[in-house]
Every structure is written in C-alpha cells, then in structure tokens.
Coordinates of C-alpha atoms (C1' of nucleotides) in Angstrom, one line a residue:
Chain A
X1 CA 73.3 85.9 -156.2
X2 CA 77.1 85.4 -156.8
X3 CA 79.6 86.5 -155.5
X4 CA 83.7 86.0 -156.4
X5 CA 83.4 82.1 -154.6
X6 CA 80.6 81.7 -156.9
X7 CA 81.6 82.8 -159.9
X8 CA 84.8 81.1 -159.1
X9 CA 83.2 77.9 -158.6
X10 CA 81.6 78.1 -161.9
X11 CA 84.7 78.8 -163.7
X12 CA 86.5 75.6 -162.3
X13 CA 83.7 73.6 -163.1
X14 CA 83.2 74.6 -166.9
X15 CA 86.7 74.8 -167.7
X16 CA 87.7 71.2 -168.0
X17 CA 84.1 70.9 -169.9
X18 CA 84.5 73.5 -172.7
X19 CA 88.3 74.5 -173.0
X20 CA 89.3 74.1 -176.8
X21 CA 85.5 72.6 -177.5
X22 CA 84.2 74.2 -180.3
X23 CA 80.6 75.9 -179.7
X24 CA 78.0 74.5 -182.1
X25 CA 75.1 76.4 -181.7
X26 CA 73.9 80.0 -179.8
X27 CA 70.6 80.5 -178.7
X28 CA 69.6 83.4 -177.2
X29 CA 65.9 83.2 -175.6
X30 CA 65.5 87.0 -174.0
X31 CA 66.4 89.5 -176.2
X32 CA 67.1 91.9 -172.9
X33 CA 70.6 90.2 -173.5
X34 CA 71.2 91.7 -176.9
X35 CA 73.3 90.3 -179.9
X36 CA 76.2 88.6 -178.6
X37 CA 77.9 88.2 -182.3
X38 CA 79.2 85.2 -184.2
X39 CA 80.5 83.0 -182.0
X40 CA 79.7 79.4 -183.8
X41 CA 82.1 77.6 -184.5
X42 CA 84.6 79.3 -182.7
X43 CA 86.6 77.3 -180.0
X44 CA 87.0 78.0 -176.4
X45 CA 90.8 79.5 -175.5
X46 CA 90.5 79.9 -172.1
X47 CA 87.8 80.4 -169.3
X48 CA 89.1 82.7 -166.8
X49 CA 87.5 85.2 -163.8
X50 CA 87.5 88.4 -162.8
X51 CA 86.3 90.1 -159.7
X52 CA 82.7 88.7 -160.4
X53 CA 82.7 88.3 -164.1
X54 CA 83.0 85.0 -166.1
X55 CA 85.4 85.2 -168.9
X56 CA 85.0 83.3 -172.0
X57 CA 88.3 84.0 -174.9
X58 CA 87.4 82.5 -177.9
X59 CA 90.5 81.2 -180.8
X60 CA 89.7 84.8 -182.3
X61 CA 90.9 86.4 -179.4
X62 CA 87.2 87.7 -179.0
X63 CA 86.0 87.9 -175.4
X64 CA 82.5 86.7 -173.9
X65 CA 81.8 88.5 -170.6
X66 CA 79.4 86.9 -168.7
X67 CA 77.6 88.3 -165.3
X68 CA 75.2 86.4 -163.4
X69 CA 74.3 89.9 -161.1
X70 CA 71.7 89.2 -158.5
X71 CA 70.0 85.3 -159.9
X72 CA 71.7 84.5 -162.8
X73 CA 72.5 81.1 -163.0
X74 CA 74.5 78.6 -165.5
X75 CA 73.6 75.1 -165.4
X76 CA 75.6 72.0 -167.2
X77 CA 72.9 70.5 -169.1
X78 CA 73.8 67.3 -171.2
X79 CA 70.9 64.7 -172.8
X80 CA 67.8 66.2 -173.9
X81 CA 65.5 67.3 -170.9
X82 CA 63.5 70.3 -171.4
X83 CA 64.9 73.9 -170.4
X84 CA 64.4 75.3 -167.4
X85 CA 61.7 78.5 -166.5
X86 CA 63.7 81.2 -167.2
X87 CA 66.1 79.8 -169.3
X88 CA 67.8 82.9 -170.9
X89 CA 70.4 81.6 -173.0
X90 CA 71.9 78.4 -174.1
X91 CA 75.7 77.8 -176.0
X92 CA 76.1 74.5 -177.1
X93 CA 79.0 72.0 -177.0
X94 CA 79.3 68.3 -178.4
X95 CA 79.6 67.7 -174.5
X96 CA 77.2 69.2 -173.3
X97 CA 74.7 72.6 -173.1
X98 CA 75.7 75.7 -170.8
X99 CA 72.7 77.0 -170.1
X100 CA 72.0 80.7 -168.1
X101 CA 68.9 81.0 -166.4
X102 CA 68.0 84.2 -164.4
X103 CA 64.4 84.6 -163.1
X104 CA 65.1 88.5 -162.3
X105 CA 67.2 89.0 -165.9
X106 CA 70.0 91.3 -164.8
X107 CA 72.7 89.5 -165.8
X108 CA 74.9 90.6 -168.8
X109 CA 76.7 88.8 -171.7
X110 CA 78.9 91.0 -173.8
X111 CA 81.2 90.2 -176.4
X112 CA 84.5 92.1 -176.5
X113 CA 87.9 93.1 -177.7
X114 CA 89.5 94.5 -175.1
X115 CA 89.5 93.1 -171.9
X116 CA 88.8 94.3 -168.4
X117 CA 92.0 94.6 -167.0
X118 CA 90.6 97.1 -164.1
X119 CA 89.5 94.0 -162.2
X120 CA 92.6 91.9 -163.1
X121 CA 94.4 93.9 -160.7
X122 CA 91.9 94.5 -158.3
X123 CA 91.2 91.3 -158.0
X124 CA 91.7 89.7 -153.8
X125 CA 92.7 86.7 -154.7
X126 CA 95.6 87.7 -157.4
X127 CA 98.2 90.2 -156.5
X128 CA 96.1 92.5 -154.6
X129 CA 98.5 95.7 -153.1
X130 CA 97.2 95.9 -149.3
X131 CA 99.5 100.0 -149.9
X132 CA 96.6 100.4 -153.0
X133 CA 93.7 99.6 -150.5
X134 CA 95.6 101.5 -147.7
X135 CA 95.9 104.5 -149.9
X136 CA 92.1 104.5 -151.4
X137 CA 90.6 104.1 -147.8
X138 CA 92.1 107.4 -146.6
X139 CA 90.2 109.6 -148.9
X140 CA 86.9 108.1 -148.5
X141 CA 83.9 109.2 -145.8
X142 CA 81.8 106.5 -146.2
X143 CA 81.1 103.2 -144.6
X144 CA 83.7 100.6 -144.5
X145 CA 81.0 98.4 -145.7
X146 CA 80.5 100.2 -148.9
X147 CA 84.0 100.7 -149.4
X148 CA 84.3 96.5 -149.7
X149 CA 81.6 96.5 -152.0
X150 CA 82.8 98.7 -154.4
X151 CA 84.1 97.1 -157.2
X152 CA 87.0 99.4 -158.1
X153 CA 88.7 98.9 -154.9
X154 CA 88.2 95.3 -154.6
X155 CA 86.7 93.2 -157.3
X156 CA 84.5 90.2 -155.9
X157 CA 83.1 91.0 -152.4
X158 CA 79.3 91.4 -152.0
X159 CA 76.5 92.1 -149.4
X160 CA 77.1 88.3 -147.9
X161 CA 80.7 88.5 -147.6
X162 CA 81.3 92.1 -146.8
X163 CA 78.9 91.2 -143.8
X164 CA 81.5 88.1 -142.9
X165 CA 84.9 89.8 -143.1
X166 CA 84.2 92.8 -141.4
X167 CA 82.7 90.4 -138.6
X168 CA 85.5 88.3 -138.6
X169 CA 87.7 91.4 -138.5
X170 CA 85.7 92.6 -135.6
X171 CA 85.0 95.9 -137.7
X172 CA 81.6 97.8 -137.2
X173 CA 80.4 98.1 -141.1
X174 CA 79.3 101.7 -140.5
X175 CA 82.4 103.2 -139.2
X176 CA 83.5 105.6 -142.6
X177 CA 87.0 104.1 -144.5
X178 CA 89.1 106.9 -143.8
X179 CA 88.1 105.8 -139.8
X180 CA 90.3 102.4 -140.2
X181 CA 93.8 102.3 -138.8
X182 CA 95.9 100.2 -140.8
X183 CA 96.0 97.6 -138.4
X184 CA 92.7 97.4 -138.7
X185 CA 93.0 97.1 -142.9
X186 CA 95.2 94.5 -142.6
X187 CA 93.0 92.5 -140.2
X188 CA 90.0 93.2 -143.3
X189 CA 92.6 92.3 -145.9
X190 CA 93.5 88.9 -144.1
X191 CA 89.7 87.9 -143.1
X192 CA 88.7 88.8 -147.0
X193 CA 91.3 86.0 -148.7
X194 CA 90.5 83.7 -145.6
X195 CA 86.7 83.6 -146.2
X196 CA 86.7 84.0 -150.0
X197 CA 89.2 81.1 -150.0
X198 CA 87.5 79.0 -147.5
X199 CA 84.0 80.2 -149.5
X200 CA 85.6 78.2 -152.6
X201 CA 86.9 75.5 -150.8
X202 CA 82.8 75.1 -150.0
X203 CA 81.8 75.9 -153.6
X204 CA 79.9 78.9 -152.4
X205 CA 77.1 80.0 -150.1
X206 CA 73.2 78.6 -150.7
X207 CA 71.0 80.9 -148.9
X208 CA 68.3 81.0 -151.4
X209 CA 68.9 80.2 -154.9
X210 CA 72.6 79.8 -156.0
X211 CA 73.5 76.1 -157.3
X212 CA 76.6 75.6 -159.0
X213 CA 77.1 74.3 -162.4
X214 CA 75.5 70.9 -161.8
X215 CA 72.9 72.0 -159.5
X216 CA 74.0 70.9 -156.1
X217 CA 74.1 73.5 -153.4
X218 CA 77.2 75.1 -151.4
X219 CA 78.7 74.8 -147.8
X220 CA 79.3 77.9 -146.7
X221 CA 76.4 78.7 -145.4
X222 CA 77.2 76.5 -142.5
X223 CA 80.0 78.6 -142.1
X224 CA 78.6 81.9 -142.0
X225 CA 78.7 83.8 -138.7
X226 CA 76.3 86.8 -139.3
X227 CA 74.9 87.1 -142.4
X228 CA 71.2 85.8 -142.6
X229 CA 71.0 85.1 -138.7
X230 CA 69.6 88.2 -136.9
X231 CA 68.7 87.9 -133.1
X232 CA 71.0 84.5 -132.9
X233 CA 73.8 84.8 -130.7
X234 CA 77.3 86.0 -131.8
X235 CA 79.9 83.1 -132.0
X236 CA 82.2 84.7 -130.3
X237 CA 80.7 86.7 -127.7
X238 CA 77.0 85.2 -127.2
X239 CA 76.0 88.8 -128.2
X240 CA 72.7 88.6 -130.2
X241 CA 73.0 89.7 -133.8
X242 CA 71.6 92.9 -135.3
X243 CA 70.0 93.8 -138.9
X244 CA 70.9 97.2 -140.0
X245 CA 70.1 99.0 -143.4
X246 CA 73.0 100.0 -145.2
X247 CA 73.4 101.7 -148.2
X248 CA 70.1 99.9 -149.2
X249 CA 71.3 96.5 -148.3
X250 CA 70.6 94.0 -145.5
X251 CA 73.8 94.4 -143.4
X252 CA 74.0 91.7 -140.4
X253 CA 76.8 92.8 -137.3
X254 CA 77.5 91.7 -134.0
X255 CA 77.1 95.2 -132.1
X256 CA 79.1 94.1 -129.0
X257 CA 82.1 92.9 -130.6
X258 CA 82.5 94.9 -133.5
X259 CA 84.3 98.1 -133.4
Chain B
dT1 C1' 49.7 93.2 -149.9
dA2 C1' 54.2 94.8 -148.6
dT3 C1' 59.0 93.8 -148.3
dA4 C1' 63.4 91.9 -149.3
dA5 C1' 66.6 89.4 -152.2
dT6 C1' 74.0 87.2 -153.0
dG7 C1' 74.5 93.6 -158.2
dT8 C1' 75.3 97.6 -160.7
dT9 C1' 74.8 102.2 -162.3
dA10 C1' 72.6 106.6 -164.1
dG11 C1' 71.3 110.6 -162.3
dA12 C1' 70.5 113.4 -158.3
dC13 C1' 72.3 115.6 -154.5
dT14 C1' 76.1 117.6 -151.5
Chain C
dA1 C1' 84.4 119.0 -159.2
dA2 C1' 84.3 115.2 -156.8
dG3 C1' 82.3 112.3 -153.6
dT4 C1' 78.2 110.1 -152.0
dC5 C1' 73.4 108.5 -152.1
dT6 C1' 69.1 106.8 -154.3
dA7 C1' 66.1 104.8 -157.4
dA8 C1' 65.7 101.8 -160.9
dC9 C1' 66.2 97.6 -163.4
dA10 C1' 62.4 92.5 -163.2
dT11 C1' 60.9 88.8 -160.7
dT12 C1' 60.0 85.6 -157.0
dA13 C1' 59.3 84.3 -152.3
dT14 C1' 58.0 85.1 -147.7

DNA sequence: TATAATGTTAGACT
DNA sequence: AAGTCTAACATTAT
C-alpha cells in the first residue's frame, strides 16, 4: 500500500504527536512481528523516513524500523474505542495510541543499532546524484520500470508511481535501463520529485485501502494519469490506456505517447 | 471460484 | 559470477 508520499505523510503527522513523549506501554498482538525489545519507557528522539521505511530513534539511540509493505496501516487512536480487525500492534503514549493494522501482515518492525544509511542516500527527495542514477542505468538490461522500483537505486517509488513518472516522462516502461538516453533520465528524474512532491502535497493516493494517520483518505488519486484507468483515454493524447504485466505487477501506459 | 492488490526477497535460472 | 526472473509470503475484495 504505501509508497514514499505515504509513508511521508505518516511521518509528518506522528511527529508533532510522539517527539520526546515517552512510550508507556507495547503491545504486540501477532507474533509474526517478533520481539521488538524494551522499549517502555523510553522517549521518542526523532521520527524520521527513509525510502519507504518509518524511522522511530528512541533517547537510547536505539532504532524502531517500521514498514507498512503492501496494507499495513498506522492509525492515531486516542479515547478508548475498541481496536480495529487486524490490529497488529499498538505503542502507547499519554497522547494518544499508534496503532498498525495490516490485514495481509507483511509489514516489518525491527529494532536496531545501526541504521540504514543505504536509503539515506538513495533517497529522491534528499540529495539524490542524477551522475549515480545515470551511471547504474547503463549496466542494466531490464525494464526501465523495474529499474524505478528497485530500492537500491531509488528508495520510495512503487508500482503506482513508477506507472505515473514514466507516463509523465513520456517513457514506455518496458524499454531496458541501459535503452534511456540521458535526456530521457533527466526527464524521469524531474517527473519522479514533481509527482512524489505533489503526491505529499495530497497526503497520498487512496485507491483501495491507504488512510493516513487519522483515517481520512488522499488526493492523488484525482491526479493520477494512468495508473488504475485502463481503456480511458490518455490526457494528453486521447490515446486509450493499456494494462500490461510487468515483472508481476499491473503496469498501466499510454502506448501512443510513450516511447 | 479465480484473480489481483500501493512490497520485498530467497532461491532458481541465465 | 553477476544479473534477472519467479514464487512465496497472508488476506481481502471483486
């Protein structure tokens, strides 16, 4: 489900709510998610982000990585209702509960020492190298598409976005890596920060399930200009939209005007 | 009932 | 050996 707007969003939307708020109480309701450690009465240092991973630094220095994968969810409970379905683990504040609830439970909390600095510098939206993407894509056969997606080039993009900013780059999402001029990079480099900024701006993309942390849907999705809409026309050439399979994922293109 | 879903990765295959 | 692809993870919704 999220992607680097989501995750983003979440991450602006706790901080104010848990910086240097001491956690009172850990429950963990699947044991899928493992032992996380002692982490009450610790208090929050700093929530931060990378690529698609929530970062939680405690006054120990200790690190809480958090990733919501495809349905994970966290939700800003405060008052007493009764948890959620699928409720999968809850950290409590004297303002509030953060709760993570993930029907398909794939996401992953780990606690940590070290932390990931791999995604710290791959990250789009920090001091991303376009010569580092430039020099990566000339080695690499496949797809354009997959390229975006993997993680170690770029930290943040998925299947929704990868679909958005090769359209907006005018890109076909099959053509291999090592097939795009750097013209053509630069055009992929410049649609990626516009959407993913714009995507924040909107607090994410509902298509199906993502909320943010106080339940209320995104915007983007009135933005998007392929993904989820095959067989409507193109908005920029009245071309209708295709549905491909790529690499196992639902991959939406405008075959007459990307290239 | 079959398929697809916003992610990642171990293991298989080139 | 390194690059790439596939299946698997677990559950819900269409």
């Amino acid at each position: 489900m999220p992607e680097l707007p989501e995750v983003e969003t979440l991450c602006r939307q706790l901080k104010p709510l848990i910086l240097h708020e001491q956690i009172l109480c850990v429950e963990i309701r699947d044991c899928k998610l493992g032992s996380v450690g002692e982490l009450v009465g610790k208090e929050v240092a700093s929530v931060a982000r990378h690529g698609k991973t929530l970062e939680i630094t405690l006054d120990n220095d200790a690190k809480l990585l958090l990733h919501l994968r495809m349905t994970g969810r966290l939700q800003w409970q405060t008052g007493q209702q009764v948890l959620p379905p699928h409720t999968r683990f809850v950290m409590s504040f004297s303002t509030g509960k953060l709760l993570l609830i993930d029907p398909r439970r794939f996401a992953t909390l780990t606690l940590t020492n070290n932390g990931i600095c791999e995604a710290l510098i791959n990250d789009p939206l920090r001091d991303y190298r376009i010569s580092r993407f430039w020099r990566l894509s000339r080695k690499k056969k496949l797809s354009v598409k997959s390229f975006l997606l993997d993680q170690r080039v770029i930290a943040g993009i998925g299947n929704i976005y990868a679909c958005e900013i090769l359209y907006e780059a005018s890109i076909d999402p099959v053509r291999s890596a090592c097939s795009v001029s750097r013209k053509e990079l630069e055009r992929i480099a410049a649609a990626g920060k516009n959407i993913l900024n714009r995507a924040i701006a909107c607090r994410g993309t509902t298509v199906s399930d993502w909320r943010d942390l106080f339940g209320r849907e995104g915007e983007y999705q009135h933005e998007l200009n392929v993904y989820n809409r095959e067989g409507l026309p193109c908005p920029r050439c009245q071309g209708r939209i295709q549905r491909m399979c790529l690499s196992g994922r639902g991959t939406y293109f405008c075959p007459s005007c990307q290239k």
